[in-house]
mmCIF file of C-alpha atoms in Angstrom:
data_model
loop_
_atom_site.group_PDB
_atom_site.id
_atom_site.type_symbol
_atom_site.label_atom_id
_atom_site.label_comp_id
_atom_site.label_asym_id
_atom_site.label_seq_id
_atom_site.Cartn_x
_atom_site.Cartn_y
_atom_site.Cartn_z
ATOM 1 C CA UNK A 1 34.567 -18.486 66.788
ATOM 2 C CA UNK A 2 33.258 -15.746 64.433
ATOM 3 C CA UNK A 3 35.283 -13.000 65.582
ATOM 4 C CA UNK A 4 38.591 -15.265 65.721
ATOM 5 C CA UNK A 5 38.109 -16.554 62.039
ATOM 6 C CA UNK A 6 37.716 -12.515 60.963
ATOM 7 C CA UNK A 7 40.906 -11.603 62.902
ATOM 8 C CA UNK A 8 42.641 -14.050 60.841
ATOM 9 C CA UNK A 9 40.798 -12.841 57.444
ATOM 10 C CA UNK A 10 41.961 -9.029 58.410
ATOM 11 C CA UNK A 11 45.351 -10.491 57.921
ATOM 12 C CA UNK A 12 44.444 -11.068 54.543
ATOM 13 C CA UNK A 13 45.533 -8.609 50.932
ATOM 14 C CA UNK A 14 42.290 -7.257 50.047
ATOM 15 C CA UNK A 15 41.800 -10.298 47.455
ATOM 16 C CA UNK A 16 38.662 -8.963 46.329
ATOM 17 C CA UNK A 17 39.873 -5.595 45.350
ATOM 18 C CA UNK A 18 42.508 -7.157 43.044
ATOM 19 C CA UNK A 19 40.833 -10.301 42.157
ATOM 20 C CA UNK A 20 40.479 -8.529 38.365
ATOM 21 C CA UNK A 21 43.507 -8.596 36.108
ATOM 22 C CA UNK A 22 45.078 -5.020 35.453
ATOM 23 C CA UNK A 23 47.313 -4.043 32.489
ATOM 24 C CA UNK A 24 48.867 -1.580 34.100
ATOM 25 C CA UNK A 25 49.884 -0.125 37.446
ATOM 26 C CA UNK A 26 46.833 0.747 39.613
ATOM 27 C CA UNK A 27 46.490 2.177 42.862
ATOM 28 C CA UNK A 28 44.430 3.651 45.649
ATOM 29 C CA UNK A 29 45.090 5.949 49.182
ATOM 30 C CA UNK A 30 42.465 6.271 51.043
ATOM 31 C CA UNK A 31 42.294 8.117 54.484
ATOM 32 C CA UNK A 32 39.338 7.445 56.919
ATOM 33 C CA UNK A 33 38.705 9.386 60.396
ATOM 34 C CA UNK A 34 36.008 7.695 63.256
ATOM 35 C CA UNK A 35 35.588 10.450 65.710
ATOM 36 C CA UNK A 36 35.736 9.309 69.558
ATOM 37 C CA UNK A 37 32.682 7.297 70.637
ATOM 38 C CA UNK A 38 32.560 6.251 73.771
ATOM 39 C CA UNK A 39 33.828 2.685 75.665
ATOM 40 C CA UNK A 40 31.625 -0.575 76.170
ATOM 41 C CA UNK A 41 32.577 -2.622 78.802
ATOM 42 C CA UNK A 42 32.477 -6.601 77.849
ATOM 43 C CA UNK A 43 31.401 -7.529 80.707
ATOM 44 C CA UNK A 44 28.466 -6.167 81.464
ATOM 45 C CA UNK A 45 27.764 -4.286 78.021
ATOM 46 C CA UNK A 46 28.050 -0.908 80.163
ATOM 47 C CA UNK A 47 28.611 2.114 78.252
ATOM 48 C CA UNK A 48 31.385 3.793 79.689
ATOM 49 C CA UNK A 49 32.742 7.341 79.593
ATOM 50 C CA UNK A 50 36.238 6.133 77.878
ATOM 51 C CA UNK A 51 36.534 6.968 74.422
ATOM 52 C CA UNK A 52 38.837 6.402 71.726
ATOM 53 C CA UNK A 53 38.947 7.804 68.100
ATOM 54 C CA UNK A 54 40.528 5.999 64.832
ATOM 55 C CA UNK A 55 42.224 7.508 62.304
ATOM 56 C CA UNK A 56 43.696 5.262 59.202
ATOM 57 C CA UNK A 57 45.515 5.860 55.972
ATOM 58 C CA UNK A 58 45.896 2.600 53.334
ATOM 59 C CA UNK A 59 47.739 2.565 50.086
ATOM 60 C CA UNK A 60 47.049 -0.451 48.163
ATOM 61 C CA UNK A 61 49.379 -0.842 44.889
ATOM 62 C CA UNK A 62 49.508 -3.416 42.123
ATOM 63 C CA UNK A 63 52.238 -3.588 39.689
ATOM 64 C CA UNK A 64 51.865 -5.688 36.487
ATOM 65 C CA UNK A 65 54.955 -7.699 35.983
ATOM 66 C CA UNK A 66 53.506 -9.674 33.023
ATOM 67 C CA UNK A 67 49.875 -9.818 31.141
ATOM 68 C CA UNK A 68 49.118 -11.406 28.077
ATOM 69 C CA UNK A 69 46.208 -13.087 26.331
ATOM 70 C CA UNK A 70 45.370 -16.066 25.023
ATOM 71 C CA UNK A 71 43.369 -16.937 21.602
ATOM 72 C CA UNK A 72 39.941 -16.377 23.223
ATOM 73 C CA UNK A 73 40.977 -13.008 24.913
ATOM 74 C CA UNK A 74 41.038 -13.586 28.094
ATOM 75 C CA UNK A 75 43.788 -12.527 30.001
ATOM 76 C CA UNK A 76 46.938 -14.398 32.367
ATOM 77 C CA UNK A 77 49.345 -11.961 34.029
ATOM 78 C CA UNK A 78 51.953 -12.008 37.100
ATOM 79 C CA UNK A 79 51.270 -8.683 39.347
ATOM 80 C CA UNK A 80 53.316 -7.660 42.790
ATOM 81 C CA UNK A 81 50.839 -6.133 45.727
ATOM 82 C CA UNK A 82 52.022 -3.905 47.495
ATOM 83 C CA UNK A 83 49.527 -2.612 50.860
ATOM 84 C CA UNK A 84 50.195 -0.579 54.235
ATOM 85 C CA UNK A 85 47.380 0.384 56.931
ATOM 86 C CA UNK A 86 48.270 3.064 59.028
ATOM 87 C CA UNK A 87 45.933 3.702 61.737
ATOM 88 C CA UNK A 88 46.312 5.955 64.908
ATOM 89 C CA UNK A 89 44.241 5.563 67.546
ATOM 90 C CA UNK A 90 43.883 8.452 70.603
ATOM 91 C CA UNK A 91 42.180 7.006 74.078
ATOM 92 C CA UNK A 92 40.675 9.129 76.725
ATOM 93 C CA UNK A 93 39.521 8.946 80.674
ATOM 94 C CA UNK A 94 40.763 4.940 80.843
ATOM 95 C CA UNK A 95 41.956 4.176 84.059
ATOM 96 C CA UNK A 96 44.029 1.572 82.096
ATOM 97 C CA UNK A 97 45.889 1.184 79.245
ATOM 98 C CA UNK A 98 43.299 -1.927 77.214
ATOM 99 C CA UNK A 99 44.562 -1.029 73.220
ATOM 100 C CA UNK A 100 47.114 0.293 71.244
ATOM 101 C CA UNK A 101 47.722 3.915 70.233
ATOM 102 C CA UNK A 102 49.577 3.186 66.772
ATOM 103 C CA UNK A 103 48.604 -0.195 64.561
ATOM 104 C CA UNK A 104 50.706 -0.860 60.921
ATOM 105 C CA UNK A 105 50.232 -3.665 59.090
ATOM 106 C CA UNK A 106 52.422 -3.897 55.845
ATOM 107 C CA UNK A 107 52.249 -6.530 53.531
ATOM 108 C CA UNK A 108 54.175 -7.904 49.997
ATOM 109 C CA UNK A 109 52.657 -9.991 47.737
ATOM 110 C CA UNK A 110 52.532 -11.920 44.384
ATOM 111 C CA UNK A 111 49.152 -12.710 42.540
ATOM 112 C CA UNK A 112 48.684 -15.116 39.089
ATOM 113 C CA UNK A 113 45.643 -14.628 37.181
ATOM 114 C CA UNK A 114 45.200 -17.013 34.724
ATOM 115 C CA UNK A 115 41.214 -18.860 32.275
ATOM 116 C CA UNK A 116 40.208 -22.295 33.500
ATOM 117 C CA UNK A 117 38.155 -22.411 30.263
ATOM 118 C CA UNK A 118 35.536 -20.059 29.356
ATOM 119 C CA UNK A 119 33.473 -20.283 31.863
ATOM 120 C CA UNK A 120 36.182 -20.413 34.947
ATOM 121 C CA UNK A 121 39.295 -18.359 36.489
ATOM 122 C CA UNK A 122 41.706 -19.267 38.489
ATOM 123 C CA UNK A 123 43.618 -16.742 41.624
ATOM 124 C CA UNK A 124 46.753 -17.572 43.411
ATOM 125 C CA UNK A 125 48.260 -15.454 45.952
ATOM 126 C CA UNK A 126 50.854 -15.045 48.470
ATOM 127 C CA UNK A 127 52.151 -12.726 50.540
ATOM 128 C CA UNK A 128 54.193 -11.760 53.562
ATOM 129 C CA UNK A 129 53.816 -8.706 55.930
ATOM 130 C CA UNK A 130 54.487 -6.970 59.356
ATOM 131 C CA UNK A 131 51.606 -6.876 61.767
ATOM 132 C CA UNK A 132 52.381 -4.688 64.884
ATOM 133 C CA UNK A 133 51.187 -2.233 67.287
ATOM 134 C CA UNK A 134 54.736 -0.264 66.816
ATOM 135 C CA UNK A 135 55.947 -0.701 70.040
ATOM 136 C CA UNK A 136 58.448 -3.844 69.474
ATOM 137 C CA UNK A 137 58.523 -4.862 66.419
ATOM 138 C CA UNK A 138 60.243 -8.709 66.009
ATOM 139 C CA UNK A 139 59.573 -12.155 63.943
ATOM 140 C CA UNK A 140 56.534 -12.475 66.163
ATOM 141 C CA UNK A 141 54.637 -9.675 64.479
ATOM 142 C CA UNK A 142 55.465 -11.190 60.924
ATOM 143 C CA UNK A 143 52.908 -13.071 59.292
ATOM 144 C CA UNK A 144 52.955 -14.996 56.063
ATOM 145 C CA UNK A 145 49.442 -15.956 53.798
ATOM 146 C CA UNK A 146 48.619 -17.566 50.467
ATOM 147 C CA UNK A 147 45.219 -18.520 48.798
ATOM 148 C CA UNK A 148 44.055 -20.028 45.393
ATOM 149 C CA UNK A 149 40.806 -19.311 44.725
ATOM 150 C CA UNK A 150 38.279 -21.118 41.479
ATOM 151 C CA UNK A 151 36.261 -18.348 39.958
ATOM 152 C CA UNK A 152 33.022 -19.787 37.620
ATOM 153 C CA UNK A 153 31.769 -16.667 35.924
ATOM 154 C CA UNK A 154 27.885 -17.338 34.970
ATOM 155 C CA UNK A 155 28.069 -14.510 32.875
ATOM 156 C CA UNK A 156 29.953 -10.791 32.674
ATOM 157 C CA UNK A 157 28.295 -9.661 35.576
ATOM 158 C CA UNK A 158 28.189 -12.505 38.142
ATOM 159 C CA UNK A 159 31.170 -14.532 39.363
ATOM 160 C CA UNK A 160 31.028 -17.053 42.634
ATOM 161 C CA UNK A 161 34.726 -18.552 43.607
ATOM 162 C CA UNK A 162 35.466 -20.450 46.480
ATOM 163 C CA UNK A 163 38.866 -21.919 47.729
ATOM 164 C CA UNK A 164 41.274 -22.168 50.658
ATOM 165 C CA UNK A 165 43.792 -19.978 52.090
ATOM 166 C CA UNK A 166 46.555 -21.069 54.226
ATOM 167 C CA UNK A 167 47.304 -18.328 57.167
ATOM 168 C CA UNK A 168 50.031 -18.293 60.083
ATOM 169 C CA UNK A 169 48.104 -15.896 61.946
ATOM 170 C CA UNK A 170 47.838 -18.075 64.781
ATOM 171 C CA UNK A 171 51.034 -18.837 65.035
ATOM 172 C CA UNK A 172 51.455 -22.328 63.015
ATOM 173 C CA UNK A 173 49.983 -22.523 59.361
ATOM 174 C CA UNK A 174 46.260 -23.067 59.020
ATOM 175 C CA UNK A 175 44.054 -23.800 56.393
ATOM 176 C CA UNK A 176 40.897 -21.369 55.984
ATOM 177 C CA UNK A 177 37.816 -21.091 53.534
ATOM 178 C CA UNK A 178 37.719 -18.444 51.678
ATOM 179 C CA UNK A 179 34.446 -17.271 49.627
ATOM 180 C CA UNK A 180 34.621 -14.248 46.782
ATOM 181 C CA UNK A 181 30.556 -13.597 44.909
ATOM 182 C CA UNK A 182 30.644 -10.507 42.805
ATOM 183 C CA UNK A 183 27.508 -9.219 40.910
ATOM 184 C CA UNK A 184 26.670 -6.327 39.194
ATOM 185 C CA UNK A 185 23.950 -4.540 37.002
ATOM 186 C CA UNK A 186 24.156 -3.163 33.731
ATOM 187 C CA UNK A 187 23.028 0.529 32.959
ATOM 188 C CA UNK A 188 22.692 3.768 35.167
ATOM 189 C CA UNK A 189 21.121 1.265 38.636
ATOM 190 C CA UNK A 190 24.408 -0.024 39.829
ATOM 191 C CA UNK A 191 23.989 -3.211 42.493
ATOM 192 C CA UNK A 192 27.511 -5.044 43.463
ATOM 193 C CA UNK A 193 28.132 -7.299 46.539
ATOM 194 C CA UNK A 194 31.898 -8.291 46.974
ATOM 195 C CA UNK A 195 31.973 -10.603 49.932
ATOM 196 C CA UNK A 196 33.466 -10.160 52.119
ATOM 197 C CA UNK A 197 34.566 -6.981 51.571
ATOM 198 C CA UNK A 198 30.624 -5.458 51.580
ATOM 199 C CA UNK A 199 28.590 -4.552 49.022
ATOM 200 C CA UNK A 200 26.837 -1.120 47.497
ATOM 201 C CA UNK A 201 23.423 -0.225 45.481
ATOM 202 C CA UNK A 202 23.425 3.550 43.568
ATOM 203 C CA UNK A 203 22.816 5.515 40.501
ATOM 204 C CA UNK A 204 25.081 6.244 37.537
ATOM 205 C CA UNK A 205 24.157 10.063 37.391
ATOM 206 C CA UNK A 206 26.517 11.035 34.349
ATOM 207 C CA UNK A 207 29.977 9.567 33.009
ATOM 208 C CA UNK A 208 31.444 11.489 35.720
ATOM 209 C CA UNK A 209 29.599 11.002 38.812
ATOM 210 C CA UNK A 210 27.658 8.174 40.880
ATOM 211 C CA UNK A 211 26.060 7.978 44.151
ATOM 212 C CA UNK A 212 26.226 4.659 46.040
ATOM 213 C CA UNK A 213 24.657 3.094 49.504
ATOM 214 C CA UNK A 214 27.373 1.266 51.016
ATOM 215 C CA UNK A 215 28.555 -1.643 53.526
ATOM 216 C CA UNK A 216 31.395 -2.386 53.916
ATOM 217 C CA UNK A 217 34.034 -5.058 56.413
ATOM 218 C CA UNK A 218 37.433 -4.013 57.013
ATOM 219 C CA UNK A 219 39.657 -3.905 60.101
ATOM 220 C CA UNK A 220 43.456 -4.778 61.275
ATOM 221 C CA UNK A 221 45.245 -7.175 63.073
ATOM 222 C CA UNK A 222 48.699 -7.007 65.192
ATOM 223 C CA UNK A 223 50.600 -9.098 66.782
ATOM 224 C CA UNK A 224 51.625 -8.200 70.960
ATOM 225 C CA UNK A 225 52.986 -9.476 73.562
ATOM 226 C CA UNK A 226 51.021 -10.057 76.948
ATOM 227 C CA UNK A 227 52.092 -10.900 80.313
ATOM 228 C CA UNK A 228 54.998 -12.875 77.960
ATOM 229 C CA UNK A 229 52.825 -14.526 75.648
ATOM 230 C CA UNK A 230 52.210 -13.689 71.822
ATOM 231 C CA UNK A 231 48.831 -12.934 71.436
ATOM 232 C CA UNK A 232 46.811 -11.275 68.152
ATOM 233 C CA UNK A 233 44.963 -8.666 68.307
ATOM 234 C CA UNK A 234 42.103 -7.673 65.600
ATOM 235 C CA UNK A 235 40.187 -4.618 64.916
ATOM 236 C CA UNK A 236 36.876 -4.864 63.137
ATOM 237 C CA UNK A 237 34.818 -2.454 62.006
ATOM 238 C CA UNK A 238 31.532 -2.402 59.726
ATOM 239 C CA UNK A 239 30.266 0.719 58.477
ATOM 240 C CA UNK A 240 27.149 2.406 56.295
ATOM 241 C CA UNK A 241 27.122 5.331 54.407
ATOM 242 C CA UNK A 242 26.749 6.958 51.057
ATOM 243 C CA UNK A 243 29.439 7.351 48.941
ATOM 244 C CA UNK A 244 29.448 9.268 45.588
ATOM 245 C CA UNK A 245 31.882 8.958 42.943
ATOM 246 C CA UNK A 246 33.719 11.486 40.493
ATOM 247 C CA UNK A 247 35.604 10.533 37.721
ATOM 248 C CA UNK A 248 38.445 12.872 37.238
ATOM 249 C CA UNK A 249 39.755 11.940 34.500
ATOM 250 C CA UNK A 250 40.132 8.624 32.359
ATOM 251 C CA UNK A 251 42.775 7.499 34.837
ATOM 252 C CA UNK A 252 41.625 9.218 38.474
ATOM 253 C CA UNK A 253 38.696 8.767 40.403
ATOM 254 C CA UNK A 254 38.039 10.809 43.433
ATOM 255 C CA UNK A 255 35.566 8.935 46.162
ATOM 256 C CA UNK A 256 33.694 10.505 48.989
ATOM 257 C CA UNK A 257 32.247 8.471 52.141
ATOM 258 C CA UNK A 258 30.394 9.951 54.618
ATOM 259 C CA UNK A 259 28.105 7.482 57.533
ATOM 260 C CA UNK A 260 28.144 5.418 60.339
ATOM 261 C CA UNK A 261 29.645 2.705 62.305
ATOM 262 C CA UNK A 262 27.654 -0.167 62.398
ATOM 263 C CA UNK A 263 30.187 -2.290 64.520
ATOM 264 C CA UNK A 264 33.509 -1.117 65.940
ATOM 265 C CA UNK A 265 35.433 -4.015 68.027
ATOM 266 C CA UNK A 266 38.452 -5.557 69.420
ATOM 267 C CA UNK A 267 38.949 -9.060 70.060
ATOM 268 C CA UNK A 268 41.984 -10.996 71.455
ATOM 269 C CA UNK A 269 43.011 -14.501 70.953
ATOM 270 C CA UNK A 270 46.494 -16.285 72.104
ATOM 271 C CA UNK A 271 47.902 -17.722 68.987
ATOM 272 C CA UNK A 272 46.398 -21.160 69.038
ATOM 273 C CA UNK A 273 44.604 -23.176 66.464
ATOM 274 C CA UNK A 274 41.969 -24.412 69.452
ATOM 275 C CA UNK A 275 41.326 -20.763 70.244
ATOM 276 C CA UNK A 276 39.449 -20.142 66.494
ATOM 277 C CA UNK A 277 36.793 -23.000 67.774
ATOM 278 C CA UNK A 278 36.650 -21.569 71.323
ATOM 279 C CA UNK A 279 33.497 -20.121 72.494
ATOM 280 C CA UNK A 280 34.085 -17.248 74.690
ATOM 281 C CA UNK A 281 32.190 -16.540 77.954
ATOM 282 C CA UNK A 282 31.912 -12.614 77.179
ATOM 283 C CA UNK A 283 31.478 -9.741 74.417
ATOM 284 C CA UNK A 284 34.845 -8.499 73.323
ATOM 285 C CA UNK A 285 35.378 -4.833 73.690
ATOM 286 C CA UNK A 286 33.253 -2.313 71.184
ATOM 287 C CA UNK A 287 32.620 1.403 70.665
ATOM 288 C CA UNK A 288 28.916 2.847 70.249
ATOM 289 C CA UNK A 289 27.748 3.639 67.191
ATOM 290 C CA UNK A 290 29.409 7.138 65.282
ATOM 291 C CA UNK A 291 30.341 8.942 62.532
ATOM 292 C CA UNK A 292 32.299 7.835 59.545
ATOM 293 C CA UNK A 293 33.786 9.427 56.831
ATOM 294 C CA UNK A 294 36.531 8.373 54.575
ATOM 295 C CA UNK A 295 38.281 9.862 51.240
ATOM 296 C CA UNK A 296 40.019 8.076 48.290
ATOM 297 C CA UNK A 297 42.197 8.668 45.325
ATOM 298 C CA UNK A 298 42.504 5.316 42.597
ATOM 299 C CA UNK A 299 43.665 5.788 39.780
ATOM 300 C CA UNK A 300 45.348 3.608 36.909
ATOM 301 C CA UNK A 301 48.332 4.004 34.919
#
């Protein structure tokens, strides 16, 4: 049940990266590369000699369409979201073919930010994308999402919001929880946890420059057919590294990760509300543990 409900949350816009309000346009491409690491069988937890690599690009844009304030400051504003995963994936000494070479997932969305109050927020979103593995690409592999999510902000560096987001990922629409805690430090010792995204502990060196410990969740999901049935298909992946941070200039920051994979899975489910509460009766598919490293331009306009 754990690994169905985070395929369906993969399917997701990275709500926690754009739960804050921007004034203007704000971006971020980032590039990560998982050198090959070798093949566990689910079955009997057998490390094989398959392997498989995973290489990934994302671009993540939001574009203010309007922002203003009201008497007490605070700030309600329309934004589009734009975001595309690229990932290409290159399998070696499988006797067959068990995941795709090429995933995409491509999504357009809308986002209101608007007070509850002083002490609370409120986030709606919606969006609509194409989740595939590239080799047929029909209805089947689009999916549509939307969430509203209740922010109470204890103060300016802890927020807790809770709320539900309603998902076709398996196939009919389906309501799931969704939980967002941020929390942060003030001065140079810099502590954050964004769940589910991950979280990261490090040192604010200069104006310019930072060095974090990281965790982070991420993965994709696609949509394929097997044996004539639509099935999804989602990556997850956790990883663990150090990552500093260089402030280019007011409006680019350049960010550096270098670690390892903590978890690095597949798992398969036909598109079926029942199969989110089924137990299954082995492992899904993994990779042993490897290296990690990722690079990433964000900048604001």
């Amino acid at each position: 049940m754990k690994r169905s409900l985070m395929t369906a949350l993969c399917c997701l816009l990275p709500l926690g990266y754009w739960v804050n309000a921007q004034s203007g346009i704000s971006a971020e491409l980032k590039t990560e590369y998982i050198p090959g690491s070798n093949y566990i069988r689910p079955e009997d937890s057998v490390k094989t000699n398959s392997k498989s690599d995973f290489k990934r690009v994302d671009l993540n844009l939001s574009i203010p369409l309007s922002v203003k304030k009201d008497s007490n400051g605070k700030v309600k504003a329309w934004s589009m979201l734009l975001s595309g995963s690229y990932a290409r994936m290159t399998h070696r000494n499988y006797e067959t073919r068990l995941f795709p070479n090429e995933m995409l997932n491509a999504q357009v969305g809308i986002q209101h930010v608007r007070p509850l109050g002083k002490k609370w927020s409120m986030m709606m979103t919606a969006s609509v994308g194409v989740y595939t593995d590239m080799e047929k690409i029909n209805f089947d592999d689009v999916l549509g999402q939307g969430g509203i999510l209740f922010i109470r902000h204890f103060s300016p560096n802890l927020a807790l919001g809770g709320g539900p987001v309603l998902t076709t990922a398996f196939g009919v629409p389906m309501i799931l929880p969704w939980i967002y805690f941020d929390w942060k430090t003030n001065g140079k010792i810099k502590f954050n946890i964004n769940f589910p995204e991950g979280m990261e502990a490090g040192y604010q060196f200069t104006d310019k420059f930072a060095l974090k410990a990281v965790v982070n969740l991420n993965g994709m999901s696609v949509e394929r057919n097997k044996d004539g049935k639509s099935m999804l298909l989602g990556y997850q992946q956790i990883i663990a590294g150090l990552r500093p941070e260089i402030q280019l200039s007011d409006r680019l920051s350049l960010r550096l990760t270098g670690g390892t994979t903590l978890i690095r899975s597949f798992s398969e489910n036909d598109r079926k509300i029942k199969s989110i509460f089924r137990d299954k009766k082995m492992d899904d598919p993994r990779f042993s543990t490897t290296f990690y490293a990722a690079v990433a331009l964000r900048w604001n306009l």
